[in-house]
PDB file of N, CA and C in Angstrom:
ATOM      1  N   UNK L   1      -3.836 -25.588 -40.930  1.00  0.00           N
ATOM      2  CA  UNK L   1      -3.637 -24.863 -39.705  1.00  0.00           C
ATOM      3  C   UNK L   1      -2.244 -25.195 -39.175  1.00  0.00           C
ATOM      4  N   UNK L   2      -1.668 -24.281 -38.586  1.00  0.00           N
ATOM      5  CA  UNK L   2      -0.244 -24.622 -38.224  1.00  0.00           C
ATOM      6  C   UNK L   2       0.141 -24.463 -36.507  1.00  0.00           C
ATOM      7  N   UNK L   3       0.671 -25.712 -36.567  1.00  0.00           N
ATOM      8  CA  UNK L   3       0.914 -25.938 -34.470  1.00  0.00           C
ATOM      9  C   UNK L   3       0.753 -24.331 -34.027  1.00  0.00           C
ATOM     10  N   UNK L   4       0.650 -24.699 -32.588  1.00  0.00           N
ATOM     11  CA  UNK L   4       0.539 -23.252 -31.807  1.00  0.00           C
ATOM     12  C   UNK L   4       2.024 -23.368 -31.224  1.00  0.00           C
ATOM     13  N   UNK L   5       2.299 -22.228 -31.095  1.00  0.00           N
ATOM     14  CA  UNK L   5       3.965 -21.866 -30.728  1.00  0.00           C
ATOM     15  C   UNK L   5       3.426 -21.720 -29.486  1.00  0.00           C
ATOM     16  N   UNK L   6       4.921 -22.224 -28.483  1.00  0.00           N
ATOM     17  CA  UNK L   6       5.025 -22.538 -27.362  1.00  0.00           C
ATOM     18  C   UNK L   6       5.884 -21.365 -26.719  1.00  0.00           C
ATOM     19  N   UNK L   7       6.841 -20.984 -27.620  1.00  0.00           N
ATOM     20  CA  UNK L   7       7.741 -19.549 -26.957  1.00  0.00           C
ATOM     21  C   UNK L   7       6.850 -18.277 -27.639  1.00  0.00           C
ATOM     22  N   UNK L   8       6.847 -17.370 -26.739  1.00  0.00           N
ATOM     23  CA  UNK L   8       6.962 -15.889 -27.845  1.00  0.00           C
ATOM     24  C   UNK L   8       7.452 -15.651 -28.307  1.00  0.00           C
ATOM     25  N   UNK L   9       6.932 -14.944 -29.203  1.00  0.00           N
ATOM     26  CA  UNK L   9       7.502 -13.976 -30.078  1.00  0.00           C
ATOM     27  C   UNK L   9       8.831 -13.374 -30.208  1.00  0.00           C
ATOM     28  N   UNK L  10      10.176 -13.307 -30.493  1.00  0.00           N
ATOM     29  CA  UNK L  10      11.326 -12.837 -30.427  1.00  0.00           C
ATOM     30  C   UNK L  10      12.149 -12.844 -29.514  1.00  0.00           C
ATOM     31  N   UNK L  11      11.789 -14.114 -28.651  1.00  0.00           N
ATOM     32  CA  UNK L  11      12.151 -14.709 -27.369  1.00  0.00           C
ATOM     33  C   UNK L  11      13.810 -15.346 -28.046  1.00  0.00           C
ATOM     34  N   UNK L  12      15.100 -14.978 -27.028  1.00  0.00           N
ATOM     35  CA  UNK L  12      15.924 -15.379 -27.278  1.00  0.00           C
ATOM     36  C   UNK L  12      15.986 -17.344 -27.510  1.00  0.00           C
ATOM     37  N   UNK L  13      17.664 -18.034 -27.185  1.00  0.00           N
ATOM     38  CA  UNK L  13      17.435 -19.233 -27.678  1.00  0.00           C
ATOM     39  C   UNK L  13      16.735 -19.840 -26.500  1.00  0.00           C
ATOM     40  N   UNK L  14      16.949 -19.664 -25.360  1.00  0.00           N
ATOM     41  CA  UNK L  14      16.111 -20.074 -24.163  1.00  0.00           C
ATOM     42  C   UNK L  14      14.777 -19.853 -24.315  1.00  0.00           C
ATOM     43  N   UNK L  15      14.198 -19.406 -25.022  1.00  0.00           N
ATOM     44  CA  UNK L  15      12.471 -19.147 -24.501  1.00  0.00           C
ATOM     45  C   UNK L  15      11.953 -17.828 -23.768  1.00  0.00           C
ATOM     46  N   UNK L  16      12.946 -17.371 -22.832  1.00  0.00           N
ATOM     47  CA  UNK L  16      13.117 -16.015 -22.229  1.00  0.00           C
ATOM     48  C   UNK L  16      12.841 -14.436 -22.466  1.00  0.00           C
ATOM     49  N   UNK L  17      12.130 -13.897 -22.316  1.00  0.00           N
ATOM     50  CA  UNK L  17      13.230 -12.346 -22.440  1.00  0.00           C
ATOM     51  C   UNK L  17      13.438 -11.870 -21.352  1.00  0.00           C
ATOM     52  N   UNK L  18      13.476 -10.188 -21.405  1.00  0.00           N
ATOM     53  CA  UNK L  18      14.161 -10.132 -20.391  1.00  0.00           C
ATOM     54  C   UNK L  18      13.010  -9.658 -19.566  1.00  0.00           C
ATOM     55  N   UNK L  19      11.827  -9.414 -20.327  1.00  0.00           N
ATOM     56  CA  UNK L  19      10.646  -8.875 -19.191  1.00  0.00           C
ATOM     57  C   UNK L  19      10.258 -10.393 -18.576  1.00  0.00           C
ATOM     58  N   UNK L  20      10.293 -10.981 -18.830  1.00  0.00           N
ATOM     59  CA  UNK L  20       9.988 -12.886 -18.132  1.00  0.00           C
ATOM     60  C   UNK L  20      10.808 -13.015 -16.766  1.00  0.00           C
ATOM     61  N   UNK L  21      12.447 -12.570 -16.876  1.00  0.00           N
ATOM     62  CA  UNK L  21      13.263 -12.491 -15.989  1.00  0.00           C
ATOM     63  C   UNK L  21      13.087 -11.259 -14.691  1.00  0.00           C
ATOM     64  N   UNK L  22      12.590 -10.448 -15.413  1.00  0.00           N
ATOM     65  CA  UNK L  22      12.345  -9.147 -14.120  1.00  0.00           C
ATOM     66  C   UNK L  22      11.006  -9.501 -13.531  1.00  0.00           C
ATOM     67  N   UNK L  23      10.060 -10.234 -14.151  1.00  0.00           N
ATOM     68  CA  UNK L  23       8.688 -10.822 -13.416  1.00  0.00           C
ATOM     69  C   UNK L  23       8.688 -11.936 -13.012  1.00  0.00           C
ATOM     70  N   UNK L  24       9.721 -12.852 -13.081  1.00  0.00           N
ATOM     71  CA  UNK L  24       9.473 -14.384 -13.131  1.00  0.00           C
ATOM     72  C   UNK L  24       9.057 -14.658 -11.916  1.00  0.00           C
ATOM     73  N   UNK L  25       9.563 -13.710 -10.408  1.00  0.00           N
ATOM     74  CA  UNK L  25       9.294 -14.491  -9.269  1.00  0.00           C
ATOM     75  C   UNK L  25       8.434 -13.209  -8.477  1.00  0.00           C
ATOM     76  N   UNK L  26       7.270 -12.729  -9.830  1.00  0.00           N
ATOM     77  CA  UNK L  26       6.369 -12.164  -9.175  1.00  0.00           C
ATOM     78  C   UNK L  26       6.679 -10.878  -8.482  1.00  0.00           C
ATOM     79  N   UNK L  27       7.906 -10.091  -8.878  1.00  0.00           N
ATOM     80  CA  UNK L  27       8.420  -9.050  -8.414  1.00  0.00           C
ATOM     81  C   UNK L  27       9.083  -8.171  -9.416  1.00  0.00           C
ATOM     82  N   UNK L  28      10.111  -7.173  -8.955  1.00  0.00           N
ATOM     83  CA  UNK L  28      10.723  -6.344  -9.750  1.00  0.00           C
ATOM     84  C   UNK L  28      12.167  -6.419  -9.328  1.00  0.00           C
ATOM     85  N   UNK L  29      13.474  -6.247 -10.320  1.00  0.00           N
ATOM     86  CA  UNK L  29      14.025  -6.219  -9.644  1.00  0.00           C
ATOM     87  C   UNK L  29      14.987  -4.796  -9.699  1.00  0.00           C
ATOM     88  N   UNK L  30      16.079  -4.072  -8.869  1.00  0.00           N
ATOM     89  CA  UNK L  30      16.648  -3.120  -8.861  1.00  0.00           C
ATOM     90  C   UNK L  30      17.579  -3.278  -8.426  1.00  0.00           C
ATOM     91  N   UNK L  31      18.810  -2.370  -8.415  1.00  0.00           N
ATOM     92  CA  UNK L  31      19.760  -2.286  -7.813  1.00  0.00           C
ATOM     93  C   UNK L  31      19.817  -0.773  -7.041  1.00  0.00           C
ATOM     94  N   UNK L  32      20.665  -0.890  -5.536  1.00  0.00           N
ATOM     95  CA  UNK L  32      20.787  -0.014  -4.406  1.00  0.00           C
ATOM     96  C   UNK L  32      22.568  -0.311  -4.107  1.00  0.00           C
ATOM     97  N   UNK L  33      22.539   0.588  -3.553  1.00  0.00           N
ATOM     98  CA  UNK L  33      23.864   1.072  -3.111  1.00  0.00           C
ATOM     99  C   UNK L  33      24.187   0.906  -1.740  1.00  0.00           C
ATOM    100  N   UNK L  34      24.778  -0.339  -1.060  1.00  0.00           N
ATOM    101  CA  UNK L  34      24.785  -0.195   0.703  1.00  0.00           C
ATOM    102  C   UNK L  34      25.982  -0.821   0.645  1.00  0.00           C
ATOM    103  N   UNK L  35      26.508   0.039   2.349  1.00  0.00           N
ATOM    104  CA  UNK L  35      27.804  -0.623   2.502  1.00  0.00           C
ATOM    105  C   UNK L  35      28.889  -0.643   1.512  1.00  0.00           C
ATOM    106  N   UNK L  36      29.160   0.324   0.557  1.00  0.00           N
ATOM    107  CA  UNK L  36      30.324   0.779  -0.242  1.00  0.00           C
ATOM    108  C   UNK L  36      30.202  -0.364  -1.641  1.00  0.00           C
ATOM    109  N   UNK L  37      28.879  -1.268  -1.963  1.00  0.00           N
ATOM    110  CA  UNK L  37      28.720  -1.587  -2.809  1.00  0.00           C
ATOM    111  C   UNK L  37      27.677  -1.998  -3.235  1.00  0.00           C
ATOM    112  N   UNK L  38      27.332  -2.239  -4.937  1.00  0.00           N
ATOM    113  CA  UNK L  38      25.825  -2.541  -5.482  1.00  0.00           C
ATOM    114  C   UNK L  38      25.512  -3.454  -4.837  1.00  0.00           C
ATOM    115  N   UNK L  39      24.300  -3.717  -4.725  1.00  0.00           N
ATOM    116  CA  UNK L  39      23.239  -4.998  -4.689  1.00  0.00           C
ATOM    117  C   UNK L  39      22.052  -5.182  -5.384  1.00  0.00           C
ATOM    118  N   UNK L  40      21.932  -6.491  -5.974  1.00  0.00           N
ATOM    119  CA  UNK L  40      21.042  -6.721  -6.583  1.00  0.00           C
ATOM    120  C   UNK L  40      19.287  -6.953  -5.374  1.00  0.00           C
ATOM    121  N   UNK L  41      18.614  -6.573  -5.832  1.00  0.00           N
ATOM    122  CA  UNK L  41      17.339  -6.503  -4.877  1.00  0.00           C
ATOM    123  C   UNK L  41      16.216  -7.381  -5.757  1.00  0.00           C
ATOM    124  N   UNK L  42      15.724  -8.438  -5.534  1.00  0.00           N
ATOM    125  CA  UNK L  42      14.487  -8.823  -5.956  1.00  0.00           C
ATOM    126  C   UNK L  42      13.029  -8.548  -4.896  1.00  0.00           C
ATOM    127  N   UNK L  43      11.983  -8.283  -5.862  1.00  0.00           N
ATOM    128  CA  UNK L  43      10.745  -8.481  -4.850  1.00  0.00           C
ATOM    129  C   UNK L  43      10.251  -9.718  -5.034  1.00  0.00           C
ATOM    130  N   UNK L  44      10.093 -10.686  -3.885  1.00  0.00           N
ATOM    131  CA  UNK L  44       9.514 -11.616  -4.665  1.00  0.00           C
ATOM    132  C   UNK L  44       7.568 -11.891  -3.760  1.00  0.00           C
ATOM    133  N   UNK L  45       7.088 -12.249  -4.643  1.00  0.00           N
ATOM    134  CA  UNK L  45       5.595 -12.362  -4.115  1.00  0.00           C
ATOM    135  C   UNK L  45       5.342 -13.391  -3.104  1.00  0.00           C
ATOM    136  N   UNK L  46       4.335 -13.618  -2.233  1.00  0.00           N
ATOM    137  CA  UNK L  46       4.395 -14.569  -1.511  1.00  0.00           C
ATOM    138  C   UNK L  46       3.686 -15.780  -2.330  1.00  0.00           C
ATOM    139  N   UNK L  47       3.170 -16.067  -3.684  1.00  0.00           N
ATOM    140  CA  UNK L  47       2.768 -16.990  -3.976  1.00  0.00           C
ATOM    141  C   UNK L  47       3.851 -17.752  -4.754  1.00  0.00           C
ATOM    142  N   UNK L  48       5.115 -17.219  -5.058  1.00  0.00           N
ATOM    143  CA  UNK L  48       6.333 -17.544  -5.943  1.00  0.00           C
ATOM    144  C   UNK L  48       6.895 -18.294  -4.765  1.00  0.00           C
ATOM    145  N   UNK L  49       6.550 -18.110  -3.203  1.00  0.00           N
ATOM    146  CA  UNK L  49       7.611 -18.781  -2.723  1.00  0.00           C
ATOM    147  C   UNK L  49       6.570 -19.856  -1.884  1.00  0.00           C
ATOM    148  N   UNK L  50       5.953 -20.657  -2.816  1.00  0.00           N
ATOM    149  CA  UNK L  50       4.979 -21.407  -1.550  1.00  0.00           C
ATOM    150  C   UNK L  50       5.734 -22.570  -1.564  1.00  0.00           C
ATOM    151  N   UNK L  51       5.910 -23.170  -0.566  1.00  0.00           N
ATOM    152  CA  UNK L  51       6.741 -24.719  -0.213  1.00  0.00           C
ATOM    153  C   UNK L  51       8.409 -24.460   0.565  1.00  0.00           C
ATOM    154  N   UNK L  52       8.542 -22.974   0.868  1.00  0.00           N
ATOM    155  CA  UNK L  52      10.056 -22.573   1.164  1.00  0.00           C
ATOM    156  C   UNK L  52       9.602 -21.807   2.226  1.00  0.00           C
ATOM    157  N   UNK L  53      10.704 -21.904   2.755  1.00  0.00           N
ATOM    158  CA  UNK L  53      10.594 -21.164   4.230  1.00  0.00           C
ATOM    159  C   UNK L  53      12.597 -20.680   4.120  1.00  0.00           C
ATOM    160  N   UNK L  54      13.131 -19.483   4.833  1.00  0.00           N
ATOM    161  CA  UNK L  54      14.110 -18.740   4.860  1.00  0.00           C
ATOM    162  C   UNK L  54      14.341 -18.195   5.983  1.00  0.00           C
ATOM    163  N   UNK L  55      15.695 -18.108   6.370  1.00  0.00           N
ATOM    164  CA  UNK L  55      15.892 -17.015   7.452  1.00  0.00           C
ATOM    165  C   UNK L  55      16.457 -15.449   7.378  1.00  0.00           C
ATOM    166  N   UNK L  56      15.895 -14.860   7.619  1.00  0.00           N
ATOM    167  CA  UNK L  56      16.272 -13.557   7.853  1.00  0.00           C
ATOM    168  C   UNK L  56      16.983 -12.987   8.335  1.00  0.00           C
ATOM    169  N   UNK L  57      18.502 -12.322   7.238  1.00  0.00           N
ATOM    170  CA  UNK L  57      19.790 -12.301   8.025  1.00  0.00           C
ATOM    171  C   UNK L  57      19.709 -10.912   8.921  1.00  0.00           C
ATOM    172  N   UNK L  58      18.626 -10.082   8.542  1.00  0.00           N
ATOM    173  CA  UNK L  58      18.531  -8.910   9.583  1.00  0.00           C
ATOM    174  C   UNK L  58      17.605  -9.321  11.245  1.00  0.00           C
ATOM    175  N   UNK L  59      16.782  -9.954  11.301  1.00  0.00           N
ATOM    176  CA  UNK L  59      16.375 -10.469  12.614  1.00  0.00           C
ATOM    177  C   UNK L  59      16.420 -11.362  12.770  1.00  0.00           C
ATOM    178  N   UNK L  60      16.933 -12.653  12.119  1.00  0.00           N
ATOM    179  CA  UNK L  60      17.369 -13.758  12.319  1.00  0.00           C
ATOM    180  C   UNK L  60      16.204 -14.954  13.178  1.00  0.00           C
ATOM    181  N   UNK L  61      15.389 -14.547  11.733  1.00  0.00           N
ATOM    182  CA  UNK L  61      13.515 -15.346  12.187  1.00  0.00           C
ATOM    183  C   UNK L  61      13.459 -15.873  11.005  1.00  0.00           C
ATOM    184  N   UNK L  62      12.800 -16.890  11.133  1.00  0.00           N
ATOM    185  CA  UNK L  62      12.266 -17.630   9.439  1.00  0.00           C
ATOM    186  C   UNK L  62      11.027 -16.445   8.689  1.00  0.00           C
ATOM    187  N   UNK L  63      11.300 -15.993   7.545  1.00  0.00           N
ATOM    188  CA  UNK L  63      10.556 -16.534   6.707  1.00  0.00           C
ATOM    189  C   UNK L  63       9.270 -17.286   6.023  1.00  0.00           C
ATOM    190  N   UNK L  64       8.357 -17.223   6.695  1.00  0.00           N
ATOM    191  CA  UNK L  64       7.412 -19.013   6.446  1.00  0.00           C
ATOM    192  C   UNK L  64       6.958 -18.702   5.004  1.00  0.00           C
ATOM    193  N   UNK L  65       6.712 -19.909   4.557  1.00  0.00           N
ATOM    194  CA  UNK L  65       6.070 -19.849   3.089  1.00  0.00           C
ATOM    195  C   UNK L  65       4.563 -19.388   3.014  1.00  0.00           C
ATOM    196  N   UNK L  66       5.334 -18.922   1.827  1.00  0.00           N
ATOM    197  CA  UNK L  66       4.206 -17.803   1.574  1.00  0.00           C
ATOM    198  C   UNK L  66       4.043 -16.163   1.340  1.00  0.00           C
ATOM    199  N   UNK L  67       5.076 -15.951   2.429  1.00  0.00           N
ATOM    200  CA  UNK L  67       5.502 -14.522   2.545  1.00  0.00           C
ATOM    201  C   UNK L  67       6.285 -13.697   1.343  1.00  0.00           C
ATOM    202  N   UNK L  68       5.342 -12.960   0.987  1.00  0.00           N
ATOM    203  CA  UNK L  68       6.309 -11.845   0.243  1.00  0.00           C
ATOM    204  C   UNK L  68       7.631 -11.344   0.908  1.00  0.00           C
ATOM    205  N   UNK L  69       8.329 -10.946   0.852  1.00  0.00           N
ATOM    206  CA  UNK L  69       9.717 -10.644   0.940  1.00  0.00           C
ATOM    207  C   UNK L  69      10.693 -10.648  -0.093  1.00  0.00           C
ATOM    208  N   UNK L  70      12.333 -10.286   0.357  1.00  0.00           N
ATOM    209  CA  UNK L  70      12.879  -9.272  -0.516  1.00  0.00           C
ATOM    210  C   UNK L  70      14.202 -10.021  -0.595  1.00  0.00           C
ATOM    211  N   UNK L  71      14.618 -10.438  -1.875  1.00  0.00           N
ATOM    212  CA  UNK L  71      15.819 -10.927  -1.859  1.00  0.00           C
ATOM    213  C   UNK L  71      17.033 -10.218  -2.668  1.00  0.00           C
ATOM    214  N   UNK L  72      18.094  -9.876  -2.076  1.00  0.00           N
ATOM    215  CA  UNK L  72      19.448  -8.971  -2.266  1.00  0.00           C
ATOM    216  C   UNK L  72      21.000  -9.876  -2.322  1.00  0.00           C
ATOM    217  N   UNK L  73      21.595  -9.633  -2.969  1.00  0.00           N
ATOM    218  CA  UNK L  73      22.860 -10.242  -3.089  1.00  0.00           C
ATOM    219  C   UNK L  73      23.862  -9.069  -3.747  1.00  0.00           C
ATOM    220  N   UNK L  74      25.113  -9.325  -3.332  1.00  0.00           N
ATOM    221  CA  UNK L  74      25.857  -8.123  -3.822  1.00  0.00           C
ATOM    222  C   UNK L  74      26.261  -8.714  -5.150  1.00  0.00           C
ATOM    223  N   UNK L  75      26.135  -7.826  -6.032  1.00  0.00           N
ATOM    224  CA  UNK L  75      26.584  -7.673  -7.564  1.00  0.00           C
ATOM    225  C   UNK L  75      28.345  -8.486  -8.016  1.00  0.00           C
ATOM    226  N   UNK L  76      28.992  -8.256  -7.466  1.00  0.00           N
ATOM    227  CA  UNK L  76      30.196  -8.818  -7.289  1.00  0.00           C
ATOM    228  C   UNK L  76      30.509 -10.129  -7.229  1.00  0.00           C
ATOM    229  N   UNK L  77      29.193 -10.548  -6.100  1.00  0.00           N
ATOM    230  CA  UNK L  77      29.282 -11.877  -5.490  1.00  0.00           C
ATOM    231  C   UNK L  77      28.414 -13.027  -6.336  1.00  0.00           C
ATOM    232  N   UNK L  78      27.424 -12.189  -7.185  1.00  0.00           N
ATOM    233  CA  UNK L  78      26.527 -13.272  -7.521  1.00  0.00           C
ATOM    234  C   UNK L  78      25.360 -14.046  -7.089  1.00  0.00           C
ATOM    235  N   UNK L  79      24.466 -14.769  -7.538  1.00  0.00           N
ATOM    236  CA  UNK L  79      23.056 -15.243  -7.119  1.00  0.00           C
ATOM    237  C   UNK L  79      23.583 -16.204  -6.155  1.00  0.00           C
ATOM    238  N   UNK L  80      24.714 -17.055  -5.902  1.00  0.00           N
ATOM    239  CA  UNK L  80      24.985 -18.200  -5.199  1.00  0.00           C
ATOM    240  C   UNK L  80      24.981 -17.525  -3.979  1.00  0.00           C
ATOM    241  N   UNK L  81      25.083 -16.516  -3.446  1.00  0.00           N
ATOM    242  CA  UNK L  81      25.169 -15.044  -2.147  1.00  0.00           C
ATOM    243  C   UNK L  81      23.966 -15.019  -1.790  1.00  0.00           C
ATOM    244  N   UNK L  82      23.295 -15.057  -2.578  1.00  0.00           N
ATOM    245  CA  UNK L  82      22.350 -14.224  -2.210  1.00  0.00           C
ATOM    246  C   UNK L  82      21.107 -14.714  -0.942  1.00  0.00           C
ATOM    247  N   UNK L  83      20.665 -13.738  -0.369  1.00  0.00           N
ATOM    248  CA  UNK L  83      20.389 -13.825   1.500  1.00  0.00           C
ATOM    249  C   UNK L  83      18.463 -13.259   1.144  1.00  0.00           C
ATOM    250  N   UNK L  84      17.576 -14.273   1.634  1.00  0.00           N
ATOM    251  CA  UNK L  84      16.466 -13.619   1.595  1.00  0.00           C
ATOM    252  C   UNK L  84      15.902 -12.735   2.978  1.00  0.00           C
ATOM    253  N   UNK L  85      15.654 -11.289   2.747  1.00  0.00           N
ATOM    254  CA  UNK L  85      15.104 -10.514   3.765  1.00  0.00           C
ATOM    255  C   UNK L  85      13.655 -10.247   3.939  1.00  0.00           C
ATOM    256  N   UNK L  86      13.208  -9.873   5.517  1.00  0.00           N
ATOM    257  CA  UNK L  86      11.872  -9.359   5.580  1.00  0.00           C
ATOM    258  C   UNK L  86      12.006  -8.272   4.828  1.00  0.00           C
ATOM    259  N   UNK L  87      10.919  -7.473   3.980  1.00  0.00           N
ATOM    260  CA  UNK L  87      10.685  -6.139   3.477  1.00  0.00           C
ATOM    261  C   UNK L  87      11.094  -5.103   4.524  1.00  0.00           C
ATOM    262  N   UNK L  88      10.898  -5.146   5.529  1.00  0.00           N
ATOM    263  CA  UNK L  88      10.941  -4.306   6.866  1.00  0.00           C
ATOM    264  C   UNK L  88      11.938  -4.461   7.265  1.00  0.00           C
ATOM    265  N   UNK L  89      12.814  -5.754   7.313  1.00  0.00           N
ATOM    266  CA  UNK L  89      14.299  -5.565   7.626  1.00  0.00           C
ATOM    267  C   UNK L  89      14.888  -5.273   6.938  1.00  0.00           C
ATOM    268  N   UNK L  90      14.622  -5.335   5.412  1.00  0.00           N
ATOM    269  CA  UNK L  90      15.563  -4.823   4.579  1.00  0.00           C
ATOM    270  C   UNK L  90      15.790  -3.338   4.473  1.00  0.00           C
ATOM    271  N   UNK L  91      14.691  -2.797   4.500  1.00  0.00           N
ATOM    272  CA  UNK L  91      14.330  -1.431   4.743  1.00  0.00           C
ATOM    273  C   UNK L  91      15.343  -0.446   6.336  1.00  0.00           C
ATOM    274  N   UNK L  92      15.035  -1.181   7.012  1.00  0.00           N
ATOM    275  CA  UNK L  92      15.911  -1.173   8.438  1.00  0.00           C
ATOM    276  C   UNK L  92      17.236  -1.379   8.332  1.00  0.00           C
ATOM    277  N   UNK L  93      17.599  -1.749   7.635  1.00  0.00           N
ATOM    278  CA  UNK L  93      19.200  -2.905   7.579  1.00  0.00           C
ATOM    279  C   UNK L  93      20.160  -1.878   7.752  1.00  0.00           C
ATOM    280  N   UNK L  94      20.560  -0.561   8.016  1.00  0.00           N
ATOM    281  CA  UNK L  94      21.368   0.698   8.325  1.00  0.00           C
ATOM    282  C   UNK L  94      20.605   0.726  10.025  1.00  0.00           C
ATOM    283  N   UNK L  95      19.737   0.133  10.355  1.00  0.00           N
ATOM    284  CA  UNK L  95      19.450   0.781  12.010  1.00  0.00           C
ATOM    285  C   UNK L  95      19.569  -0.592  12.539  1.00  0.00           C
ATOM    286  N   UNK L  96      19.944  -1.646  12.269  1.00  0.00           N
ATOM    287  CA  UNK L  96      19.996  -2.633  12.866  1.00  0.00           C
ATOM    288  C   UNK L  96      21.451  -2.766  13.504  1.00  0.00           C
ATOM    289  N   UNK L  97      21.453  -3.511  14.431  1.00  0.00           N
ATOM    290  CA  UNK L  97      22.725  -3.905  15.112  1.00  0.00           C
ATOM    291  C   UNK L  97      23.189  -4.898  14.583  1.00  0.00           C
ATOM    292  N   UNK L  98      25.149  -5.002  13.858  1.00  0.00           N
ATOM    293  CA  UNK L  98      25.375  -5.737  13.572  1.00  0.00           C
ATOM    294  C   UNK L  98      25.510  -7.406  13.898  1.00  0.00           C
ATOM    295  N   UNK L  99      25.917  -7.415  15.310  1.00  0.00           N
ATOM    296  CA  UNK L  99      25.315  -8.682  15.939  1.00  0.00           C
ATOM    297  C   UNK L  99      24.467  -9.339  16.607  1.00  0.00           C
ATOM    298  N   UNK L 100      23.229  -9.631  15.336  1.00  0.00           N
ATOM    299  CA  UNK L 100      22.225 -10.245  16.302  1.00  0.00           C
ATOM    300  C   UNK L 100      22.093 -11.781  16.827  1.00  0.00           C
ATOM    301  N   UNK L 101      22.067 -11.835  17.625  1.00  0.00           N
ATOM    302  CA  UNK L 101      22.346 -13.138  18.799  1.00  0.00           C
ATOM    303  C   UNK L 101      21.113 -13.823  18.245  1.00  0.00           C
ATOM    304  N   UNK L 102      21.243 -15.359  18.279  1.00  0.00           N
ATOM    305  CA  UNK L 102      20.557 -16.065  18.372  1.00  0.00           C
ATOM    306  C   UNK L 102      19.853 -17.011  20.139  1.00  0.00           C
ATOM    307  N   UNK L 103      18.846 -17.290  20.140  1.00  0.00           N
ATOM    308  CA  UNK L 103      18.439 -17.856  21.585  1.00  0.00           C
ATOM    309  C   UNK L 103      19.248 -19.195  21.334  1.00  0.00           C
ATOM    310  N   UNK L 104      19.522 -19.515  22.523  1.00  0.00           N
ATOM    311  CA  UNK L 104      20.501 -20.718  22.915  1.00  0.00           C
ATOM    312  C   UNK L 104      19.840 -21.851  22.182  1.00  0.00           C
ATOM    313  N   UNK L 105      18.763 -22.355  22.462  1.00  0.00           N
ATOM    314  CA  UNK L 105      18.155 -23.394  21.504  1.00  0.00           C
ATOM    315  C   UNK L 105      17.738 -23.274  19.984  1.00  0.00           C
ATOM    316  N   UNK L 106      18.004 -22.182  19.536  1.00  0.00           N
ATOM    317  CA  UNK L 106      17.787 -21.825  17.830  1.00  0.00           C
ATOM    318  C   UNK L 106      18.890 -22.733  17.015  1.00  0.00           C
ATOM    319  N   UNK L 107      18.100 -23.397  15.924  1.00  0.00           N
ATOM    320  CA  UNK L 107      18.634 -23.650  14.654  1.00  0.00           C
ATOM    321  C   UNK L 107      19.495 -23.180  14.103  1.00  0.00           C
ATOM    322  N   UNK L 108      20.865 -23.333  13.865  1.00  0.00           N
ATOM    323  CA  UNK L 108      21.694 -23.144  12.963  1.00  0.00           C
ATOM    324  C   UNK L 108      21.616 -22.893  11.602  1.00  0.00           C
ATOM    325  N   UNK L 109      21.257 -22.291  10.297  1.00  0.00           N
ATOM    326  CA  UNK L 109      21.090 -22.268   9.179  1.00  0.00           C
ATOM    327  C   UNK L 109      22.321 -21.606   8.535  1.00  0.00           C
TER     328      UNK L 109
END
C-alpha cells in the first residue's frame, strides 16, 4: 500500500491551485472599477475571520469577529493596501461622504 498524498492532484510547487486561492478565505474574489482604477475585491466569510476584528474605512466602525465582510485593495497597490469593508459600505462607497469624522474619544487605527 502506498502513503496517502497530502497535496492534490496537479497542485503547483506550493501545494496550491488556483481554485484553493479564490476559496481560501471562504469567498470569491473579483475585480471592479472605482475611482479611475481596478480593485481587487475579496468576499470573505465570517467563519475565516474568527479571532480579528477591523475597521471600516467607509463608516469608520469595527468590524467584530466573525462578520462576513468584503475586502478591496487597488491592483496597483497590492495586498499590503488592502482596507477591510462592511458589504453595505462597500456597496455605498460612491454615496458616502468623503470625510467621515471620528467621535472625539474614538481609537485611532
Amino acid at each position: 500500500m502506498s502513503p496517502r498524498r497530502n497535496r492534490p492532484k496537479g497542485a503547483g510547487s506550493s501545494g496550491r491551485t488556483a481554485e484553493d486561492e479564490n476559496g481560501r478565505y471562504g469567498g470569491w474574489q473579483s475585480s471592479e472599477h472605482w475611482r479611475g482604477e481596478n480593485w481587487s475585491v475579496r468576499h470573505v466569510a465570517g467563519a475565516s475571520a474568527q479571532g480579528k476584528s477591523y475597521r471600516c474605512p467607509g463608516c469608520d466602525q469595527l468590524i467584530p469577529d466573525g462578520v462576513p465582510h468584503v475586502v478591496a485593495w487597488a491592483e496597483h497597490a497590492g495586498v499590503d493596501d488592502r482596507r477591510h469593508w462592511h458589504k453595505a459600505c462597500w456597496n455605498a462607497r460612491d454615496r458616502r461622504t468623503p470625510g467621515v469624522r471620528r467621535s472625539r474619544n474614538a481609537p485611532r487605527f
